[in-house]
Structure formats: C-alpha cells, structure tokens
Amino acid sequence: MNLFTTLNKTVSVPFIIVSSDDLKINFLGDETKKIFIPENDNELKLSDILNYEPSLENVILENINPGQIFYLTTHKPVKIRNKYQIDENSLFLSFSLINPQEHQLERVKKDGIFKQILLKLSTEFISMPIDNVDNSIDNALKILGEFSNVDRCYVFKFSENLKFQSNIYEWCREGVEPFIDQLQNLPVMKFKYNATYLLAGTPVIVHNVLELPDEAAAEKEEFLAEGIKSIIQLPLVYQNKPIGFIGYDCCTDYRVWTDDYLYSLKIVGDIITGALIREKAEKKLKISEERYRGFFEESGLSIFHTTLQGEMIRFNKSLFNLSGFEKKEDFLADFTTEKRYKNPADRELLLAELEKKGSVNGFETILLKKGGVEFPARINASLIEDGGETFIEGFVEDVTERREFENALTVAKETAEKNDQLKSNFLAQVSHEIRTPINAILSFSQLLAEELKGKVSPDLEYSFSIMDSAGKRIIRTIDLILDMSQIQTGTFELISKKFDVVDHVIKKLYEEYSYFADEKNLEFKMSVPSDKNEIEADIYTVEQILSNLVHNAIKYTDDGGVEIKADRIDKNYVIEVVDSGIGISEEFIPNLFNKFTQESEGYTRKYEGNGLGLALVKKYCDMNNIKIEVQSEKNTGSVFKLVFG
C-alpha cells in the first residue's frame, strides 16, 4: 500500500495529488470522485477539474493557497483547505465544497460594494468641473486599485497618430514604487506584443510575466524592471478608435486574472474615457471661444449681433469706431433703426431677404453716424439660432472710398475709350491723307520707269524698283492702320458668304508672293485639294489673314521654303502656312498677337515691320469664328494653323 492509498483511507475530505511539473493529477481521493467523476484518472490535469478563463495552463501552483475559491468544471465552488508538499514532485491539496447559498451571498456582497463604488464615481464625474478632471481620475484609480487588491492602477494615453504612449495617471499601493515619470512618450511599437492586442481593442492578460513568449521580450524586460509579476491592460476606446488603456499591476504576488477583474476595469475605464473625451472637447471649445473672441474684438470688420427687432446685443471695437461715438454707453443709448438708417424701410428689406434666404451678401444702404452724418454702407448678415431664439449676425462695411474709387475708375475708363476713339479717328484720317499722295507718287514712278527703260543707266533703273518697293511698304502699313482703326471704331463691315477659298484666295496669293519668294531663292509650294474647298466667311478678312501669314513666312525665312497647305479634316476646313524660318521663342508666343509687339531678337533688330499684322490676323479670326493655332521652335520654323468652324 503506497502513501496515496494510505491518505485516501485516513483523509475524509476531498483531496488530489498534483504533479508539480506538468499539473497532472497523480491521485484522486474517493471523496473527490463523488464531486468529479473522471473518465480516466491517468490522463487528468488540474485544468480538467478547475474551470478558469483563460486556460489553466498558466496557473502556478505556488499561487494556490488555503482559503482560495475555485470553480470545478461541474460549476461547483470549492475552497482550498490544506496544501502540503509531499515530495519534490507531488503537491497535496484538500478542499471542501462551498455552500451555494453562502457563496452567492459573498458574490452579492462584493457586487453591492462595487455598485456603490460605481454610483459614487458616476455621480462625481457627472458633476465634475472640467478643471477637476485630474483629481477625480486619481481618486477613481485609488478606489479601483484598493477594491481589486492590486499594487498599481494606471491610465496610459495614445498620441493622435497612435505612435506614442504616455502614463498620464497612476495610483500605487503604499510601499510600491511609482513609474509615471519614466513612462512618457514611449514609442507604441517598442512594445509590439502589447500593441498588437491593445490597438485591436483586445485586453492584454499576463498571469506570470516570466512565462511571456519570446516575441514579448521587450515587454518582459520592462515589466521585470518595474517589479511586475502579473499584469492586465484593457484598451480605452472612443468611436471605434483606441485612445489609450487602463491597467492593473501585481508586484507582491502572482495573480490569476478572472472575469471579475476585467469587468471592474471595463466599467471604470469607460467612465474615465468619457471624462478624457469631455476634457478634450471642452478645452478645444475654450480655445475656439478665445480665438473667436480675439477675432471678434480685434477684427477690422465692423461686426454686430442684434435681435430681429433691431436691439443691439453685441458689437466690436470697429463698429463702435465707425459709429463716431466716444462712449459705448452713448452708442447703445442712441442705437435705433430710425437713427442708424437714413431710410428705415431699408432694414425691412434686409429682414425680408434674410427670412427668404437665411443670409444676405452685399446689401447696400445709407447709414448714419453720430450727428446724422451719412455714409454708403454694405452689409453682410445671416440669421442664427441661439437658445431657441433667432438673431441677426453680420458686419458693416463703409464703402465711401470704394465708391469714390469706382467712380474715378468709371471716369478713367470713359476717358480712355474716348481717347482711343479719337486716336483711331486721327489715324484713319492721317492714313488716308498719306495714302493719296503715295499712290500718285507710285503711279508716276512706274510711268517714268517704263518711259526711261533702256535709256538710262542700270543704277538709275534699279532706283525705280527701290521706290516701288518702299512705296508698297508704306501702302501696306497704311492698309493695316486703316483696318485696325475701322475695327476699333466699330465701322468695319463684315460680309459673310460661301466661296471657294482656293480659287478666290490661296491661288491668287500664291501667284502674288511667288516673285517675293524667288527673290530670296526660297522654295514656295501650294498643296491644296482639287475640290470641296468651300467655306463660309468674309472673303476680304480671310484674304488679309492669309496674306499676312504668307508675307511673314517668306519675310522671316532665309533658307528652305514656305508652303500653303489646305484640306478638309472631319467637319472642319484647315489651312496651314508652314515655313523653315527663324521661328518664335516659347516665351514670346503668348504675346504674339498683341498690337505693336515684335520679338526683339528677330523682328525688331533685323526685320522691318510695325507689329500690327498678327494683331489684325487675330481680330479677323475672332470675327470669322476661325481658330488660330501656332507651333514654333526657335531657328527651326513655324506653323500657323487656321481651323474654320
């Protein structure tokens, strides 16, 4: 007969013999089998008898002491009576059943105490001034820590980006070292094992810090440095986002954490979360109110807040200064609709607009300063609800200077338009006076050239061609000035009709400019379709557009050639003037169609011209609804494309 059998015969209370190594039950007393009947004694472990959450695999036998209460898998409560180490491998545990009624009374008593604690804390936090949050939370942690019989109770807060965590509140049992000062702005992911749980909204439950897994090495090192043996941490969550966590530390002994601990942490944690969120919101509101008050008082805008009846409730310094009064009391005493509006009916119109739209921008009226001094004003206002009542809030702007500026601007605009008209009329008249004698000079020079051909020296004969070229240049300049003047004075008459652009314009220009191209030894080509060349536009302006483009292409091309290309693409008729000339810089293209502008390196220094040609081209294109596009590269050439709608 071995020792276990002897014990079974002599001990009348339920007992078990447990292996210290693997928690395997080596022997069950007969009284124990009456409470719990195993299927196979040899395979039983302590976790098969006791019912804990989480698993009993983490239970340390040293923590099981007489007086402790456990639940069997049969849900029967038992109390440990005796604990003896029989040898180095076997532990003797005897226990007794607890009377269910007695046990229930104990739980009810404990629940009653906790409910009283909750009632006290809830009442305190509901009526708590925002400036007293710190004291209230410190007191709550003290009550909770003492009730749960732990060594530390604390709250950590996450940063907004969840990258850092700080210990913001801590209670410690007397004799336990505090660590709040050392636990500030710690990287959350430094303790990755804990963060994985807490950021996912799951509690961290550690019965024995020494049994933490390898991946929790950082946590294990920190906990041991703080003297922690058992720890539990529960996330604080607001609107599905973790904002921190609340926790218990046990430093004097190991603790098997049950649902009761989680429950108490959860309830008090929710109360503290609400307090932290309220504190944050009220601080933001306070900052917002201070900013608004500063903006309201120091704003250059004259801000007001009145009742619907016109009674002034609040106003800022700018409005007071605008009123012309020296004392605010005098301004308030004198403030009535009749004394502030030149025409009180204007305020009725303002009210009607506000009731209709809810807000009014740019309402113009005449207001009165102290002594009845009038000034033009512009009002922006809105209806606002406050405490169930409707008010008007807005600002007043003195637009005296703006009115004067607008009037001056109008006068200046009218003067400029009048001067522009006079200038255009003057140019048209001068151009006409110049054109008439120049035509006479050209006619007689051509007549003399024909009469003296072969009768004078070659040099003298060449001078006639120079006279003819110079005269035509003057005529071309005059034509441009006259056309621009007609457009600006509004006397230009546009006659739109259908015509064959190749037969009536392109072929004629090709013949006209072939001589000019031959003189410069340029290849001059025309690529046009044989039919379907009909467009609808003003024939004169189309001819002027293409004449200017072809003239410029030849003038600014010294090597290579110029080509006129036309074709119908989809529903549009397209004409291109392509050259291999000096090209245009990318920076100058936006200014290409401005009057009297030329690119300095090409047009002004080396080539003649007045800068009116392309300006007229653009105006003619706009008048005929022709889209003009330019592609050019310096020293490579240019392409001017006309797209007829």
XYZ file of C-alpha atoms in Angstrom:
645
model
C 0.000 0.000 0.000
C 1.581 3.337 -1.058
C 1.332 6.734 0.586
C -1.527 7.950 -1.668
C -3.697 4.921 -0.775
C -2.990 5.450 2.918
C -4.049 9.087 2.630
C -7.235 8.031 0.877
C -8.180 5.785 3.796
C -7.307 8.299 6.504
C -8.437 11.647 4.993
C -12.202 12.161 4.976
C -12.287 15.334 2.863
C -11.888 15.586 -0.923
C -8.235 15.840 -1.991
C -5.975 15.489 -5.024
C -2.271 14.837 -5.523
C -0.904 17.127 -8.295
C 2.410 16.835 -10.134
C 4.449 19.993 -9.659
C 5.936 19.714 -13.173
C 3.018 19.306 -15.543
C -0.074 19.856 -13.347
C -1.006 16.230 -13.922
C -3.229 14.752 -11.218
C -1.467 11.674 -9.879
C -4.220 10.598 -7.486
C -7.867 11.400 -6.705
C -9.343 10.702 -3.301
C -12.629 8.781 -3.111
C -14.449 11.851 -1.769
C -13.161 13.830 -4.744
C -14.598 11.303 -7.176
C -18.012 11.890 -5.687
C -17.758 15.523 -6.761
C -15.987 14.958 -10.071
C -16.045 11.541 -11.827
C -13.189 11.303 -14.362
C -13.178 9.024 -17.371
C -9.505 8.182 -16.987
C -7.538 9.054 -13.828
C -4.191 8.744 -15.561
C -4.888 11.498 -18.082
C -6.310 14.107 -15.719
C -4.717 17.515 -15.196
C -5.640 20.286 -12.832
C -7.125 22.232 -15.737
C -9.516 19.329 -16.342
C -11.048 19.836 -12.896
C -10.914 23.581 -12.354
C -12.808 25.918 -14.653
C -10.952 29.176 -15.399
C -10.845 31.759 -18.138
C -8.232 31.929 -19.568
C -6.738 28.425 -19.693
C -5.202 26.993 -16.534
C -2.008 26.173 -18.430
C -0.673 29.444 -16.984
C -1.621 28.650 -13.368
C 1.339 28.487 -10.991
C 0.928 26.048 -8.105
C 2.705 28.432 -5.756
C -0.231 30.815 -6.165
C -2.786 28.266 -4.938
C -3.127 28.846 -1.215
C -5.601 27.812 1.523
C -8.754 29.928 1.558
C -8.853 30.470 -2.193
C -12.093 29.719 -4.028
C -12.206 27.901 -7.373
C -14.897 26.512 -9.638
C -14.972 22.929 -10.794
C -15.941 22.056 -14.332
C -19.223 20.989 -12.735
C -19.606 24.683 -11.774
C -19.432 23.778 -8.070
C -17.494 26.309 -5.954
C -14.756 24.832 -3.712
C -12.373 26.357 -1.191
C -8.775 25.120 -0.732
C -8.377 23.921 2.903
C -4.854 22.468 3.064
C -1.734 22.481 0.926
C 1.281 20.207 1.583
C 4.361 19.378 -0.418
C 4.595 15.571 -0.069
C 7.819 15.396 -2.040
C 9.554 17.490 -4.697
C 7.174 16.243 -7.398
C 3.856 15.912 -5.581
C 1.561 18.506 -4.027
C -1.330 17.561 -1.717
C -4.434 19.776 -1.997
C -7.551 19.218 0.067
C -10.707 21.252 -0.494
C -14.305 21.489 0.586
C -17.488 22.357 -1.200
C -18.856 25.810 -0.519
C -22.493 26.113 0.312
C -24.071 27.647 -2.837
C -26.233 29.999 -0.800
C -23.229 31.169 1.223
C -21.171 31.675 -1.918
C -23.928 33.585 -3.611
C -24.211 35.864 -0.576
C -20.479 36.594 -0.805
C -20.751 37.482 -4.502
C -23.811 39.637 -3.909
C -21.982 41.430 -1.107
C -18.968 42.075 -3.344
C -21.177 43.194 -6.241
C -23.010 45.529 -3.874
C -19.757 47.146 -2.802
C -18.719 47.610 -6.435
C -22.110 49.115 -7.337
C -21.713 51.616 -4.510
C -18.281 52.470 -5.865
C -19.719 52.934 -9.364
C -22.538 55.123 -8.077
C -20.064 57.320 -6.237
C -17.718 57.601 -9.222
C -20.533 58.226 -11.731
C -22.019 60.974 -9.559
C -18.631 62.593 -9.101
C -17.754 62.530 -12.819
C -21.167 63.803 -13.977
C -20.994 66.930 -11.801
C -17.219 67.299 -12.101
C -15.881 70.733 -13.164
C -13.522 70.366 -16.110
C -10.651 71.796 -14.038
C -11.031 68.931 -11.543
C -10.599 66.027 -14.004
C -7.123 65.087 -12.756
C -8.177 64.829 -9.100
C -11.293 62.826 -9.991
C -9.384 60.285 -12.096
C -6.654 59.913 -9.459
C -9.356 59.226 -6.857
C -11.108 56.688 -9.136
C -7.858 54.752 -9.665
C -7.218 54.658 -5.920
C -10.708 53.299 -5.181
C -10.466 50.756 -8.015
C -6.962 49.599 -7.037
C -7.888 49.071 -3.395
C -11.125 47.276 -4.313
C -9.305 44.878 -6.657
C -6.396 44.420 -4.198
C -3.672 45.241 -6.740
C -0.423 47.174 -6.369
C -0.792 49.700 -9.201
C -3.733 51.076 -11.160
C -2.963 53.454 -14.045
C -4.056 55.049 -17.325
C -1.961 55.443 -20.484
C -2.882 57.756 -23.361
C -2.000 57.278 -27.050
C -0.941 60.187 -29.239
C -3.339 61.202 -32.032
C -1.302 59.269 -34.631
C -1.060 56.206 -32.327
C 2.740 56.330 -32.466
C 3.450 57.248 -28.836
C 2.031 56.403 -25.405
C 2.345 58.185 -22.069
C 1.412 57.263 -18.500
C -0.919 60.140 -17.532
C -2.400 58.838 -14.264
C -1.061 56.327 -11.707
C -2.062 55.065 -8.248
C 0.338 52.883 -6.230
C -0.213 50.948 -3.046
C 1.871 52.195 -0.154
C 5.430 50.859 -0.456
C 5.138 50.228 -4.245
C 7.460 52.325 -6.439
C 5.721 54.684 -8.931
C 6.955 54.790 -12.548
C 4.768 57.523 -14.117
C 7.670 59.949 -14.666
C 9.732 57.371 -16.584
C 6.849 56.230 -18.812
C 6.404 59.305 -21.032
C 6.337 59.483 -24.859
C 7.251 55.832 -25.297
C 7.053 54.503 -28.877
C 3.970 52.297 -29.087
C 5.671 49.793 -31.364
C 8.587 49.433 -28.951
C 6.201 47.080 -27.147
C 4.861 45.427 -30.276
C 3.385 42.387 -28.493
C 1.162 44.547 -26.291
C 0.370 46.991 -29.118
C -0.927 44.152 -31.304
C -3.627 43.463 -28.710
C -4.399 46.982 -27.485
C -4.679 48.639 -30.909
C -7.041 45.861 -31.968
C -9.261 46.545 -28.927
C -8.252 43.337 -27.095
C -7.039 43.175 -23.452
C -3.509 42.066 -22.531
C -3.692 39.415 -19.753
C -0.452 38.089 -18.230
C -0.716 35.812 -15.156
C 3.030 35.361 -14.914
C 5.469 37.791 -16.565
C 8.153 35.071 -16.584
C 6.006 32.981 -18.961
C 5.697 35.709 -21.656
C 6.619 34.339 -25.125
C 9.862 35.191 -26.917
C 8.152 37.806 -29.114
C 7.305 39.757 -25.927
C 10.956 40.145 -24.856
C 10.725 43.964 -24.731
C 7.580 43.820 -22.596
C 9.086 41.191 -20.294
C 12.204 43.316 -19.729
C 10.142 46.434 -18.946
C 7.702 44.623 -16.614
C 10.502 42.974 -14.636
C 12.279 46.347 -14.340
C 9.095 47.722 -12.759
C 8.877 44.736 -10.392
C 5.700 43.396 -12.014
C 4.733 39.726 -11.587
C 1.221 39.773 -13.088
C -0.357 42.448 -15.298
C -3.635 43.139 -17.069
C -4.280 46.031 -19.505
C -7.602 46.943 -21.117
C -7.873 49.340 -24.121
C -9.837 52.588 -23.771
C -11.856 53.026 -26.963
C -13.805 56.022 -28.306
C -15.747 55.852 -31.591
C -14.004 52.574 -32.513
C -10.553 54.139 -32.075
C -8.212 53.228 -29.189
C -7.209 56.344 -27.243
C -5.194 54.591 -24.516
C -5.507 51.825 -21.911
C -6.178 51.210 -18.211
C -4.319 48.545 -16.259
C -3.505 46.685 -13.040
C -0.047 45.590 -11.823
C 0.622 42.979 -9.169
C 4.154 43.205 -7.748
C 3.960 41.348 -4.405
C 2.433 38.083 -5.676
C 1.226 36.394 -8.838
C -2.403 36.774 -9.831
C -4.770 34.586 -11.843
C -6.921 37.222 -13.599
C -10.619 36.315 -13.800
C -13.582 37.978 -15.481
C -14.255 39.987 -12.312
C -11.052 41.965 -12.820
C -11.854 42.630 -16.469
C -15.362 43.725 -15.551
C -14.222 46.284 -12.969
C -11.549 47.672 -15.333
C -14.061 47.920 -18.189
C -16.702 49.816 -16.200
C -14.326 52.320 -14.604
C -12.339 52.575 -17.860
C -15.489 53.686 -19.690
C -16.132 56.365 -17.056
C -12.556 57.650 -17.370
C -12.759 57.577 -21.190
C -15.844 59.782 -21.071
C -14.058 62.206 -18.749
C -10.982 62.404 -21.020
C -13.106 62.998 -24.128
C -15.162 65.641 -22.335
C -11.986 67.364 -21.118
C -10.538 67.365 -24.638
C -13.756 68.717 -26.173
C -14.132 71.467 -23.574
C -10.508 72.510 -23.962
C -10.994 72.757 -27.739
C -14.184 74.725 -27.201
C -12.419 77.049 -24.792
C -9.574 77.641 -27.259
C -12.102 78.186 -30.056
C -14.052 80.672 -27.952
C -10.881 82.563 -27.063
C -9.855 82.714 -30.719
C -13.324 83.861 -31.760
C -13.355 86.485 -29.011
C -9.970 87.764 -30.170
C -11.088 87.822 -33.806
C -14.374 89.484 -32.867
C -12.804 92.263 -30.813
C -9.729 92.991 -32.943
C -11.192 92.428 -36.417
C -11.081 95.331 -38.838
C -14.618 94.370 -39.844
C -17.434 96.134 -38.012
C -19.275 93.126 -36.525
C -22.706 93.223 -34.901
C -25.206 90.861 -33.240
C -28.813 92.109 -32.944
C -32.329 90.873 -32.278
C -34.835 90.728 -35.118
C -36.368 93.897 -33.649
C -33.056 95.761 -34.008
C -31.849 95.716 -30.404
C -28.032 95.649 -30.259
C -26.740 92.676 -28.232
C -23.032 92.611 -29.052
C -20.647 94.637 -31.191
C -16.892 95.026 -31.572
C -14.468 97.933 -31.396
C -14.507 98.509 -35.161
C -18.298 99.057 -35.249
C -18.077 101.411 -32.296
C -15.342 103.437 -34.024
C -17.407 103.511 -37.218
C -20.381 104.962 -35.335
C -18.497 108.138 -34.354
C -19.354 107.919 -30.650
C -16.786 108.347 -27.881
C -18.527 106.142 -25.301
C -20.124 102.755 -25.842
C -22.940 103.667 -23.469
C -23.850 106.648 -25.647
C -23.783 104.474 -28.760
C -26.097 101.860 -27.223
C -28.474 104.516 -25.901
C -28.641 106.159 -29.313
C -28.909 102.923 -31.319
C -32.313 102.672 -33.003
C -33.360 101.769 -36.516
C -34.546 105.335 -37.171
C -31.216 106.840 -36.072
C -28.927 104.395 -37.850
C -30.681 104.005 -41.243
C -31.266 107.038 -43.460
C -34.258 105.161 -44.801
C -35.642 102.794 -42.087
C -37.522 100.897 -44.806
C -34.142 99.554 -45.978
C -33.923 97.470 -42.804
C -37.318 95.960 -43.563
C -35.974 94.962 -46.992
C -32.896 93.441 -45.289
C -35.128 91.438 -42.922
C -37.265 90.207 -45.806
C -34.173 88.977 -47.672
C -32.842 87.259 -44.540
C -36.136 85.471 -43.879
C -36.255 84.366 -47.509
C -32.637 83.217 -47.977
C -31.181 82.921 -44.463
C -28.260 85.173 -45.383
C -27.579 88.336 -47.388
C -24.312 89.398 -49.030
C -23.606 92.892 -50.322
C -26.820 94.625 -49.175
C -26.253 98.318 -49.924
C -27.850 101.158 -47.999
C -27.122 104.597 -46.482
C -26.348 104.535 -42.737
C -25.971 107.401 -40.279
C -23.119 108.108 -37.879
C -23.285 110.304 -34.798
C -24.981 113.569 -35.602
C -26.736 112.160 -38.675
C -23.607 112.020 -40.879
C -24.431 109.853 -43.902
C -22.165 107.201 -45.414
C -22.730 104.464 -48.024
C -22.569 101.022 -46.430
C -22.561 97.395 -47.485
C -23.999 94.775 -45.093
C -23.366 91.016 -44.979
C -25.629 89.229 -42.483
C -27.054 85.832 -41.515
C -29.834 84.506 -39.310
C -28.549 82.405 -36.398
C -30.286 80.281 -33.770
C -29.195 80.606 -30.147
C -31.132 79.125 -27.240
C -34.270 78.683 -29.317
C -34.291 82.343 -30.429
C -33.371 83.854 -33.795
C -30.826 86.661 -34.101
C -29.017 88.573 -36.835
C -25.227 88.442 -37.026
C -23.055 90.116 -39.619
C -20.745 93.001 -40.416
C -20.991 96.504 -41.866
C -18.529 97.994 -44.345
C -18.118 101.723 -45.056
C -17.769 101.815 -48.854
C -17.203 105.568 -49.229
C -13.649 105.142 -50.503
C -14.668 102.218 -52.706
C -17.460 104.295 -54.249
C -15.045 107.147 -54.926
C -12.554 104.744 -56.447
C -15.233 103.082 -58.621
C -16.442 106.484 -59.805
C -12.888 107.536 -60.604
C -12.338 104.242 -62.418
C -15.505 104.743 -64.467
C -14.423 108.268 -65.444
C -10.957 106.998 -66.352
C -12.452 104.190 -68.442
C -14.751 106.578 -70.302
C -11.845 108.982 -70.873
C -9.636 106.167 -72.145
C -12.359 104.931 -74.510
C -12.906 108.472 -75.770
C -9.171 108.988 -76.283
C -8.915 105.637 -78.045
C -11.764 106.662 -80.363
C -10.075 109.987 -81.076
C -6.792 108.206 -81.726
C -8.417 105.757 -84.136
C -10.207 108.578 -85.978
C -6.960 110.522 -86.167
C -5.030 107.533 -87.514
C -7.690 106.819 -90.100
C -7.627 110.436 -91.299
C -3.826 110.643 -91.372
C -3.567 107.288 -93.143
C -5.973 108.467 -95.789
C -4.023 111.711 -96.281
C -0.756 109.783 -96.671
C -2.159 107.075 -98.958
C -3.463 109.507 -101.595
C -0.121 111.195 -102.424
C 1.817 107.931 -102.127
C -0.456 106.325 -104.743
C 0.214 109.295 -107.041
C 3.989 109.005 -106.483
C 3.926 105.260 -107.207
C 1.885 105.743 -110.388
C 4.228 108.406 -111.787
C 7.359 106.446 -110.774
C 6.062 103.392 -112.657
C 5.280 105.603 -115.685
C 8.791 107.105 -115.616
C 10.330 103.658 -115.259
C 8.536 102.427 -118.379
C 9.398 105.580 -120.408
C 13.090 105.552 -119.414
C 13.638 101.826 -119.647
C 16.848 101.224 -121.670
C 17.568 104.965 -121.927
C 19.293 105.496 -118.604
C 21.999 103.735 -116.646
C 21.197 100.384 -114.879
C 21.731 102.023 -111.472
C 19.084 104.619 -112.211
C 16.700 101.971 -113.499
C 17.227 99.982 -110.232
C 16.283 103.045 -108.209
C 12.769 102.868 -109.665
C 12.337 99.311 -108.245
C 13.501 100.575 -104.839
C 10.951 103.393 -104.999
C 8.230 100.903 -105.922
C 9.150 98.532 -103.045
C 9.295 101.352 -100.499
C 6.017 102.758 -101.685
C 4.262 99.388 -101.438
C 5.636 99.025 -97.885
C 4.099 102.362 -96.964
C 0.802 101.362 -98.588
C 0.803 98.070 -96.678
C 1.404 99.888 -93.393
C -1.375 102.345 -94.185
C -3.773 99.471 -95.010
C -3.023 97.844 -91.664
C -3.584 101.113 -89.776
C -6.837 101.786 -91.604
C -8.146 98.273 -90.973
C -7.238 98.420 -87.271
C -8.878 101.847 -86.968
C -12.060 100.584 -88.566
C -12.214 97.648 -86.169
C -11.622 99.828 -83.101
C -14.142 102.464 -84.156
C -16.715 99.807 -84.998
C -17.072 100.895 -88.612
C -15.703 97.699 -90.150
C -18.411 95.824 -92.051
C -18.144 92.027 -92.117
C -19.850 90.313 -95.073
C -20.025 86.558 -94.594
C -20.771 84.306 -97.586
C -19.823 80.955 -99.087
C -16.868 80.887 -101.508
C -14.080 78.599 -102.775
C -11.096 79.630 -100.662
C -8.540 78.002 -103.017
C -9.804 79.656 -106.218
C -10.577 83.070 -104.715
C -7.765 83.465 -102.186
C -4.978 80.849 -101.984
C -4.128 80.657 -105.708
C -4.134 84.439 -106.020
C -1.803 84.831 -103.030
C 0.451 82.090 -104.356
C 0.910 83.947 -107.652
C 1.364 87.288 -105.851
C 4.075 86.063 -103.439
C 5.936 83.745 -105.833
C 8.063 86.694 -107.051
C 8.899 87.651 -103.446
C 9.942 84.032 -102.703
C 12.007 83.775 -105.911
C 13.922 86.936 -104.951
C 15.024 85.151 -101.733
C 15.697 81.823 -103.508
C 13.064 80.050 -101.404
C 11.007 77.011 -102.370
C 7.365 78.172 -102.375
C 4.729 75.397 -102.589
C 0.958 75.089 -102.537
C -0.691 71.799 -101.504
C -4.485 72.025 -101.805
C -7.320 69.580 -102.666
C -8.954 69.764 -106.079
C -12.484 70.143 -104.702
C -14.545 70.640 -101.525
C -12.783 73.912 -100.728
C -15.923 75.909 -99.980
C -16.062 77.825 -96.683
C -18.366 80.475 -95.226
C -16.614 83.673 -94.082
C -15.786 87.250 -95.038
C -13.600 86.942 -98.127
C -11.702 90.206 -97.546
C -10.648 89.363 -93.984
C -9.730 85.767 -94.928
C -7.529 87.155 -97.702
C -5.914 89.595 -95.234
C -5.296 86.786 -92.725
C -3.547 84.539 -95.243
C -1.736 87.468 -96.887
C -0.205 88.471 -93.545
C 0.762 84.895 -92.658
C 2.337 84.162 -96.065
C 4.107 87.546 -96.127
C 5.602 86.964 -92.678
C 6.571 83.367 -93.519
C 8.593 84.495 -96.554
C 9.981 87.593 -94.809
C 11.307 85.654 -91.809
C 12.678 82.690 -93.819
C 16.187 82.936 -95.291
C 16.782 79.253 -96.168
C 14.471 76.391 -97.061
C 10.919 77.205 -98.088
C 7.322 78.114 -97.382
C 4.237 76.015 -98.052
C 0.497 76.722 -98.059
C -1.440 73.555 -97.169
C -5.204 73.104 -97.144
C -7.505 70.153 -96.535
C -10.848 69.240 -95.015
C -10.425 67.298 -91.756
C -13.628 65.791 -90.394
C -16.152 68.646 -90.482
C -13.561 71.438 -90.382
C -11.616 73.083 -93.164
C -7.960 73.574 -92.175
C -5.322 75.838 -93.766
C -1.686 75.795 -92.663
C 1.162 78.177 -93.523
C 4.435 76.323 -92.878
C 7.938 77.851 -93.020
C 11.507 76.892 -92.142
C 12.386 80.372 -90.926
C 13.783 81.914 -87.762
C 10.957 80.640 -85.577
C 9.484 82.116 -82.405
C 10.609 81.521 -78.832
C 8.205 79.738 -76.484
C 8.255 82.722 -74.105
C 7.116 85.180 -76.800
C 4.222 83.148 -78.266
C 1.646 84.364 -75.646
C 2.383 87.984 -76.791
C 2.419 87.189 -80.491
C -0.992 88.700 -81.306
C -0.641 91.907 -79.242
C -0.541 95.232 -81.081
C 2.845 96.825 -81.811
C 4.822 93.916 -80.332
C 7.645 92.006 -82.010
C 10.267 89.588 -80.740
C 13.339 91.715 -80.174
C 15.986 89.290 -81.456
C 14.223 88.625 -84.741
C 11.526 91.054 -85.684
C 12.773 94.396 -84.336
C 16.505 94.358 -84.861
C 16.828 92.639 -88.191
C 13.456 92.781 -89.979
C 11.148 95.656 -90.862
C 7.569 95.713 -89.598
C 5.178 97.622 -87.327
C 3.693 94.804 -85.195
C 0.120 95.300 -86.456
C -0.112 92.393 -88.881
C -0.596 89.497 -86.461
C -2.771 91.614 -84.173
C -5.131 92.138 -87.129
C -4.904 88.441 -88.015
C -6.166 87.519 -84.546
C -9.022 90.052 -84.668
C -10.063 88.873 -88.148
C -10.001 85.243 -86.944
C -12.213 86.103 -83.965
C -14.646 87.980 -86.210
C -14.986 84.950 -88.523
C -15.024 82.335 -85.741
C -11.718 80.929 -87.000
C -9.465 79.174 -84.512
C -5.779 80.019 -84.953
C -3.022 77.826 -83.536
C 0.751 78.394 -83.522
C 3.554 75.834 -83.296
C 7.101 77.144 -83.460
C 10.655 76.467 -82.412
C 13.489 78.948 -82.465
C 15.734 78.617 -85.580
C 13.621 75.720 -86.877
C 10.436 77.220 -88.301
C 6.773 77.891 -87.608
C 3.331 76.501 -88.433
C 0.252 78.755 -88.327
C -2.942 76.693 -88.484
C -6.401 78.098 -89.294
C -9.406 75.935 -88.370
C -12.681 77.060 -89.963
C -15.760 76.018 -87.985
